[in-house]
Amino acid sequence: MPGIANIRTLLRPDVAQLDDVSVWLQSAGLDAKVIRSNTFQVSTTIGEAESLLNATYHIYTNGERSTVWTTSYTLPEPLNKHIEFVTPITAFPFVRNFPFKSPEALKVSNLQQRVNCGSSDYTSPNCIRQVYNITYTAQPNRTTFAIYATEAASYRKADMDKFLRTYNPPAAAANPQIRVVGTGDPKDGSPGITGAFETHLDTQTAFGLAWPAQGVLYNLGGVFGPTPGQVYDPYVSFLQDLLTNETVPSVVSFSETTPNDMVDPAYARSVCNMMRDIGSRGVSLLFSSGDNGPQGDQPTGKHSIVFEPEFPASCPWVTSVDGTTNMAAETAATQQTISDLINKFSSTASGGGFSNLFPRPAYQDEAVSAYAKNSVPSTYSQYSGFKASGRGMPDISAFSTNFPVVYLGLTFGVGGTSASTPLCAAIVTLLNDYEASQGRPPLGFPNPWLYGLNKNGLHDITGGGFNNGSCNWLSECRLPATPGYPVTTGWDAVTGLGSPTFDQLRRALDMQAAASGLSYWIRLWLWLMSSSSSIRAAWIHSGDIERVDVLRTLQIHRHRHCSNDQKDMR
């Protein structure tokens, strides 16, 4: 995979472009400086920004918090080809209402480990290992995973310790530490305890399963768009750090998304391209796909279109994750299958669908085109937001209901794709650690490999009906209909390729490595049989180097479709 020096060289913009933008900003009397080689940070007032961008800013509020935004802006024509996006500008932070089950509703027996894990048991680390056939344990601190705290984070080690004592005693005995980067601030996220539950769910789910891998919580404040008083989008800054830092985690889990139509398309495309480059560094990015079927993440608030795919889950260069339920007989998490009242509040239905912004990547062509042609009702074309030729979501799925979360010393039941995403991130972490134990690189961007498995290592979810979302008229939702996608055999827009079976995924990695090695020795034999002695000697010497390069860049074999995808995405 490309080294950090090569990445920085590829990302470095043309000096003339930087000069053009700098002259434009200076002519407006603005103080600007270049950060991370390709970004201008500008200190300005609202009035100056309105004049510079020919825009009008307003204060928007959802009743709990306010933010300053504009609905449109313009750039000088000569600079349009140089500037990919401007922030803060036209994308609203998306705040999730995060329901939970009160501690009084819990039974003490449910908090203990079970020999058998059924439909009414908590989705604990022990049960996840049992159902998904995870027999592997990482080596201490060899592999790093990260959680991006997208809401007002409030991490408490005491709560993590209690969670581990109950659900992973060996980890509790080791007194592990999650490294926290940044301080965050409640004003940068949703108020109240919502952000605290989100953070505790993410960290406890991932760390409880991936330990003793090293965990990092990035508590940088904000959601996807900045809030008043911030001069730069913390999410974009974080992505730029993943591109330029010497050391990066092998996996990052994000449990929040925002509707495509709430995001400036230029911003979305630029961010998506950044995530493509991050994947080339060997970092896997996993995003939740939402909890209200194809109608976005929540049934509340205004919805401008019927089919409302989520971003960044809709970016073709990330792994999109949806939810399932029932550990006794895994099915898609839909209105038909989520029986518990509290889980119904947490998740209406597993998200998914088709992006109306990003085209379908080549690695999805075979699986997704067949589903779009044979399983999606033809009447859906009449609804706003429908685009069956777009990037299909999700890629994979995992359990998303009945997760125990310890907060302020009490245990609560929580659900949603905010649970299934860190669960899958933990599984990818374990796979990466196994690869490291074999002297092989991390998975990086895993989608082409996952779609090429031909169901090996992934359990096809075929039950659950349709993932119709909901529309709460009492909270200003006025959609004419809430159609859902069907769960079918093979890839579907509710559960993707299915849920992971760890031991089979590990065998698939071994088989791929063996095939790559066999290919090398076959090529070597052919060269030895057909070349002169001097050429053979020279080639054997260079072949030793090539062999090392093959081991170090096995990622290229996994991403065999990437070059075509990049061409398709331009």
Coordinates of C-alpha atoms in Angstrom, one line a residue, residues 100-446:
F100 CA -33.0 3.4 25.9
K101 CA -34.5 0.9 28.2
S102 CA -34.7 1.9 31.8
P103 CA -32.7 -0.1 34.4
E104 CA -35.9 -1.0 36.2
A105 CA -37.0 -2.9 33.1
L106 CA -34.0 -5.2 33.2
K107 CA -33.9 -8.6 34.8
V108 CA -30.8 -9.5 36.8
S109 CA -30.6 -12.9 35.1
N110 CA -30.2 -11.2 31.7
L111 CA -27.1 -9.4 32.8
Q112 CA -25.2 -12.6 33.4
Q113 CA -23.4 -14.7 30.8
R114 CA -25.4 -17.4 29.1
V115 CA -24.3 -20.8 27.9
N116 CA -26.8 -20.5 25.1
C117 CA -27.7 -17.2 23.5
G118 CA -31.3 -16.9 22.4
S119 CA -33.7 -14.2 21.1
S120 CA -34.3 -12.7 24.6
D121 CA -30.7 -12.6 25.7
Y122 CA -28.4 -9.5 25.7
T123 CA -26.1 -9.2 22.7
S124 CA -23.0 -9.5 24.9
P125 CA -19.4 -10.1 23.7
N126 CA -19.7 -13.8 24.8
C127 CA -22.9 -14.3 22.7
I128 CA -21.5 -12.5 19.7
R129 CA -18.4 -14.8 19.8
Q130 CA -20.7 -17.8 20.1
V131 CA -23.1 -16.9 17.3
Y132 CA -20.5 -15.5 14.8
N133 CA -18.0 -18.3 15.5
I134 CA -15.2 -16.1 16.8
T135 CA -12.6 -18.2 18.5
Y136 CA -9.6 -15.9 17.9
T137 CA -8.3 -13.4 20.4
A138 CA -6.0 -10.5 19.4
Q139 CA -2.5 -10.0 20.8
P140 CA -2.1 -7.1 23.2
N141 CA -1.7 -3.7 21.5
R142 CA -0.7 -5.2 18.1
T143 CA -3.7 -3.8 16.3
T144 CA -5.6 -0.5 16.8
F145 CA -9.2 0.3 16.2
A146 CA -10.9 3.7 16.7
I147 CA -14.3 5.1 17.5
Y148 CA -15.2 8.5 16.2
A149 CA -17.4 10.3 18.7
T150 CA -19.9 12.0 16.5
E151 CA -22.0 13.4 19.3
A152 CA -21.3 15.1 22.7
A153 CA -19.1 12.4 24.0
S154 CA -18.9 11.6 27.7
Y155 CA -16.6 8.6 28.2
R156 CA -16.3 7.2 31.7
K157 CA -13.7 4.5 32.4
A158 CA -15.6 3.4 35.5
D159 CA -18.6 2.4 33.3
M160 CA -16.3 0.6 30.9
D161 CA -14.7 -1.3 33.9
K162 CA -18.1 -2.4 35.1
F163 CA -19.1 -3.5 31.6
L164 CA -16.0 -5.6 31.3
R165 CA -16.4 -7.1 34.8
T166 CA -19.8 -8.4 33.7
Y167 CA -19.2 -9.3 30.1
N168 CA -15.5 -9.8 29.7
P169 CA -13.8 -10.7 33.0
P170 CA -10.4 -11.4 31.6
A171 CA -10.3 -7.9 30.0
A172 CA -11.5 -6.4 33.3
A173 CA -8.7 -8.1 35.2
A174 CA -6.1 -6.6 32.8
N175 CA -7.4 -3.1 33.6
P176 CA -7.2 -1.9 29.9
Q177 CA -7.2 1.7 28.8
I178 CA -8.9 3.4 25.9
R179 CA -6.9 6.3 24.7
V180 CA -9.0 9.4 24.3
V181 CA -8.0 12.0 21.7
G182 CA -9.6 15.4 22.1
T183 CA -11.9 16.9 24.8
G184 CA -15.1 17.5 22.8
D185 CA -17.8 19.6 24.3
P186 CA -21.6 19.1 24.9
K187 CA -22.2 22.3 22.9
D188 CA -20.6 20.6 19.9
G189 CA -23.1 17.8 19.9
S190 CA -26.6 16.9 21.0
P191 CA -27.5 18.1 24.6
G192 CA -28.4 15.8 27.5
I193 CA -27.4 12.2 27.8
T194 CA -27.9 11.2 24.2
G195 CA -24.3 11.6 23.3
A196 CA -23.1 9.8 26.4
F197 CA -25.2 6.7 25.5
E198 CA -23.9 6.8 21.9
T199 CA -20.3 6.9 23.0
H200 CA -20.7 4.3 25.7
L201 CA -22.5 1.9 23.3
D202 CA -19.8 2.3 20.7
T203 CA -16.8 1.9 22.9
Q204 CA -18.2 -0.9 25.1
T205 CA -19.4 -2.9 22.1
A206 CA -16.1 -2.7 20.2
F207 CA -13.7 -2.9 23.1
G208 CA -15.6 -5.8 24.8
L209 CA -15.2 -7.9 21.6
A210 CA -11.8 -6.7 20.2
W211 CA -9.8 -6.5 23.5
P212 CA -6.8 -6.8 23.9
A213 CA -6.5 -4.8 20.7
Q214 CA -5.8 -1.1 21.4
G215 CA -8.8 1.2 21.4
V216 CA -8.9 4.9 20.6
L217 CA -11.8 7.3 21.1
Y218 CA -11.6 10.4 18.9
N219 CA -13.6 13.0 20.9
L220 CA -13.2 16.0 18.6
G221 CA -16.6 17.6 18.9
G222 CA -19.3 18.3 16.4
V223 CA -21.1 15.9 14.1
F224 CA -20.5 16.2 10.3
G225 CA -21.0 19.9 10.0
P226 CA -19.4 22.5 12.4
T227 CA -21.3 24.5 15.0
P228 CA -21.3 28.2 15.8
G229 CA -17.9 29.4 16.8
Q230 CA -15.9 26.7 15.0
V231 CA -13.7 27.7 12.1
Y232 CA -13.3 24.3 10.5
D233 CA -15.2 21.0 10.3
P234 CA -13.7 18.6 12.8
Y235 CA -14.8 15.6 10.8
V236 CA -12.9 16.8 7.7
S237 CA -9.9 17.6 9.9
F238 CA -10.0 14.1 11.2
L239 CA -10.0 12.6 7.8
Q240 CA -7.1 14.7 6.8
D241 CA -5.2 13.5 9.8
L242 CA -5.9 9.9 8.7
L243 CA -4.3 10.8 5.4
T244 CA -1.2 12.5 6.8
N245 CA -0.4 11.1 10.2
E246 CA 2.5 8.6 10.4
T247 CA 0.5 6.2 12.6
V248 CA -3.2 5.5 12.0
P249 CA -5.8 2.9 13.3
S250 CA -6.6 -0.1 11.1
V251 CA -10.3 0.4 11.6
V252 CA -12.6 3.4 12.4
S253 CA -16.2 3.0 13.3
F254 CA -18.7 5.9 12.8
S255 CA -22.3 5.5 14.2
E256 CA -23.9 8.6 12.7
T257 CA -25.0 9.6 9.3
T258 CA -27.0 12.4 7.7
P259 CA -29.4 12.4 4.7
N260 CA -27.8 12.8 1.3
D261 CA -30.0 15.7 0.5
M262 CA -28.9 17.6 3.6
V263 CA -25.3 17.6 2.3
D264 CA -23.7 19.8 -0.3
P265 CA -22.9 17.4 -3.2
A266 CA -19.4 19.0 -3.7
Y267 CA -18.7 18.5 0.0
A268 CA -19.9 14.9 -0.2
R269 CA -17.9 14.0 -3.2
S270 CA -14.7 15.6 -1.8
V271 CA -15.1 13.8 1.5
C272 CA -15.8 10.5 -0.3
N273 CA -12.6 10.9 -2.3
M274 CA -10.7 11.5 0.9
M275 CA -12.1 8.3 2.3
R276 CA -11.0 6.4 -0.9
D277 CA -7.4 7.6 -0.3
I278 CA -7.6 6.7 3.4
G279 CA -8.5 3.1 2.4
S280 CA -5.3 2.9 0.3
R281 CA -3.4 3.4 3.6
G282 CA -4.9 0.2 5.0
V283 CA -7.6 1.8 7.1
S284 CA -11.2 0.4 7.1
L285 CA -14.0 2.9 7.5
L286 CA -17.3 1.5 8.7
F287 CA -20.5 3.6 8.8
S288 CA -24.1 2.9 10.0
S289 CA -26.8 3.0 7.4
G290 CA -29.6 4.4 9.5
D291 CA -32.5 3.1 11.6
N292 CA -35.6 4.1 9.7
G293 CA -35.6 1.9 6.6
P294 CA -35.1 3.8 3.4
Q295 CA -36.5 6.9 5.0
G296 CA -33.4 8.2 6.6
D297 CA -32.3 7.6 10.2
Q298 CA -35.3 8.8 12.1
P299 CA -39.1 9.0 11.6
T300 CA -39.2 12.4 13.1
G301 CA -38.6 15.9 11.6
K302 CA -39.1 17.0 8.0
H303 CA -38.2 14.7 5.2
S304 CA -37.8 16.2 1.7
I305 CA -37.8 12.9 -0.2
V306 CA -39.3 9.5 0.2
F307 CA -36.1 7.5 -0.4
E308 CA -33.6 9.2 1.7
P309 CA -30.2 7.5 1.6
E310 CA -27.6 8.3 4.2
F311 CA -24.2 9.9 3.9
P312 CA -21.3 9.0 4.4
A313 CA -22.7 5.4 4.3
S314 CA -23.6 5.9 0.7
C315 CA -19.9 6.7 -0.3
P316 CA -18.7 3.7 -2.4
W317 CA -15.3 3.8 -0.6
V318 CA -16.6 2.9 2.9
T319 CA -18.3 -0.2 4.3
S320 CA -21.9 0.4 5.1
V321 CA -23.5 -1.6 8.0
D322 CA -27.1 -2.4 8.8
G323 CA -28.8 -4.3 11.5
T324 CA -30.2 -7.8 12.3
T325 CA -32.0 -9.3 15.3
N326 CA -32.7 -12.6 17.1
M327 CA -29.5 -14.5 18.0
A328 CA -31.5 -17.8 17.9
A329 CA -32.4 -17.4 14.2
E330 CA -30.9 -14.2 12.8
T331 CA -33.2 -12.1 10.6
A332 CA -33.2 -8.6 9.3
A333 CA -34.2 -5.9 11.9
T334 CA -37.5 -4.6 10.4
Q335 CA -40.9 -3.6 11.8
Q336 CA -42.0 -7.2 11.3
T337 CA -39.2 -8.7 13.4
I338 CA -38.4 -6.2 16.1
S339 CA -40.8 -7.3 18.8
D340 CA -39.5 -5.6 21.9
L341 CA -41.1 -2.2 22.5
I342 CA -37.9 -0.5 23.5
N343 CA -36.0 -1.8 20.5
K344 CA -38.8 -0.5 18.3
F345 CA -38.1 2.9 19.7
S346 CA -34.4 2.5 19.1
S347 CA -34.8 1.3 15.5
T348 CA -37.8 1.4 13.2
A349 CA -36.1 -0.8 10.6
S350 CA -32.6 -1.5 9.3
G351 CA -31.7 1.2 6.8
G352 CA -30.4 0.7 3.3
G353 CA -31.3 1.4 -0.3
F354 CA -29.6 3.2 -3.2
S355 CA -27.6 6.4 -3.3
N356 CA -29.0 9.2 -5.4
L357 CA -25.6 10.9 -5.4
F358 CA -23.0 8.2 -6.0
P359 CA -23.1 5.7 -8.9
R360 CA -22.9 2.0 -8.3
P361 CA -19.2 0.9 -8.1
A362 CA -17.9 -2.0 -10.2
Y363 CA -17.4 -4.3 -7.3
Q364 CA -21.2 -4.2 -6.7
D365 CA -22.4 -4.7 -10.3
E366 CA -23.2 -8.4 -10.3
A367 CA -24.8 -8.6 -6.9
V368 CA -26.7 -5.3 -6.8
S369 CA -27.9 -5.1 -10.4
A370 CA -29.6 -8.5 -10.1
Y371 CA -31.5 -7.4 -7.0
A372 CA -32.5 -4.0 -8.5
K373 CA -33.8 -5.8 -11.6
N374 CA -35.6 -8.7 -10.0
S375 CA -36.6 -7.7 -6.4
V376 CA -37.3 -4.0 -6.3
P377 CA -41.0 -3.2 -7.1
S378 CA -41.3 -1.3 -10.4
T379 CA -43.7 1.2 -8.7
Y380 CA -40.9 2.6 -6.6
S381 CA -39.7 4.7 -9.6
Q382 CA -42.6 7.1 -8.9
Y383 CA -41.2 8.2 -5.5
S384 CA -38.8 11.0 -5.0
G385 CA -35.2 10.0 -4.3
F386 CA -35.3 6.6 -5.9
K387 CA -32.3 5.7 -8.1
A388 CA -31.7 1.9 -8.5
S389 CA -28.5 2.6 -10.5
G390 CA -26.9 4.2 -7.4
R391 CA -24.4 2.7 -5.0
G392 CA -26.3 0.0 -3.0
M393 CA -26.4 -0.1 0.8
P394 CA -25.6 -1.8 3.0
D395 CA -22.6 -4.0 2.4
I396 CA -22.9 -6.2 5.5
S397 CA -25.0 -6.4 8.6
A398 CA -24.8 -7.7 12.2
F399 CA -26.9 -7.8 15.3
S400 CA -28.4 -4.4 16.3
T401 CA -30.8 -5.1 19.2
N402 CA -30.6 -5.8 22.9
F403 CA -27.1 -4.5 23.6
P404 CA -26.2 -3.9 27.2
V405 CA -24.7 -0.5 28.0
V406 CA -23.4 0.6 31.3
Y407 CA -23.8 4.4 32.1
L408 CA -23.3 6.0 35.5
G409 CA -23.1 2.5 36.9
L410 CA -26.5 1.4 35.6
T411 CA -27.1 -1.1 32.8
F412 CA -29.4 -0.1 30.0
G413 CA -30.6 -1.9 26.9
V414 CA -29.8 -0.1 23.7
G415 CA -30.3 -0.9 20.0
G416 CA -29.8 0.3 16.4
T417 CA -27.1 0.4 13.8
S418 CA -25.1 2.4 16.3
A419 CA -24.5 -1.1 17.8
S420 CA -24.0 -3.2 14.7
T421 CA -21.4 -0.8 13.3
P422 CA -18.9 -1.0 16.1
L423 CA -19.6 -4.8 16.3
C424 CA -18.4 -5.2 12.7
A425 CA -15.5 -2.8 13.3
A426 CA -14.4 -5.1 16.2
I427 CA -14.6 -8.2 13.9
V428 CA -12.5 -6.4 11.2
T429 CA -10.0 -5.5 14.0
L430 CA -9.7 -9.2 14.9
L431 CA -9.2 -10.1 11.2
N432 CA -6.5 -7.4 10.9
D433 CA -4.8 -8.8 14.0
Y434 CA -4.9 -12.2 12.5
E435 CA -3.4 -10.9 9.3
A436 CA -0.6 -9.2 11.3
S437 CA 0.1 -12.5 13.0
Q438 CA 0.7 -14.0 9.6
G439 CA 2.9 -11.2 8.4
R440 CA 0.3 -9.8 6.1
P441 CA -1.2 -6.2 5.8
P442 CA -4.6 -5.1 7.1
L443 CA -7.7 -5.4 5.1
G444 CA -7.9 -1.6 4.3
F445 CA -10.9 -1.0 2.1
P446 CA -12.5 -4.5 2.3

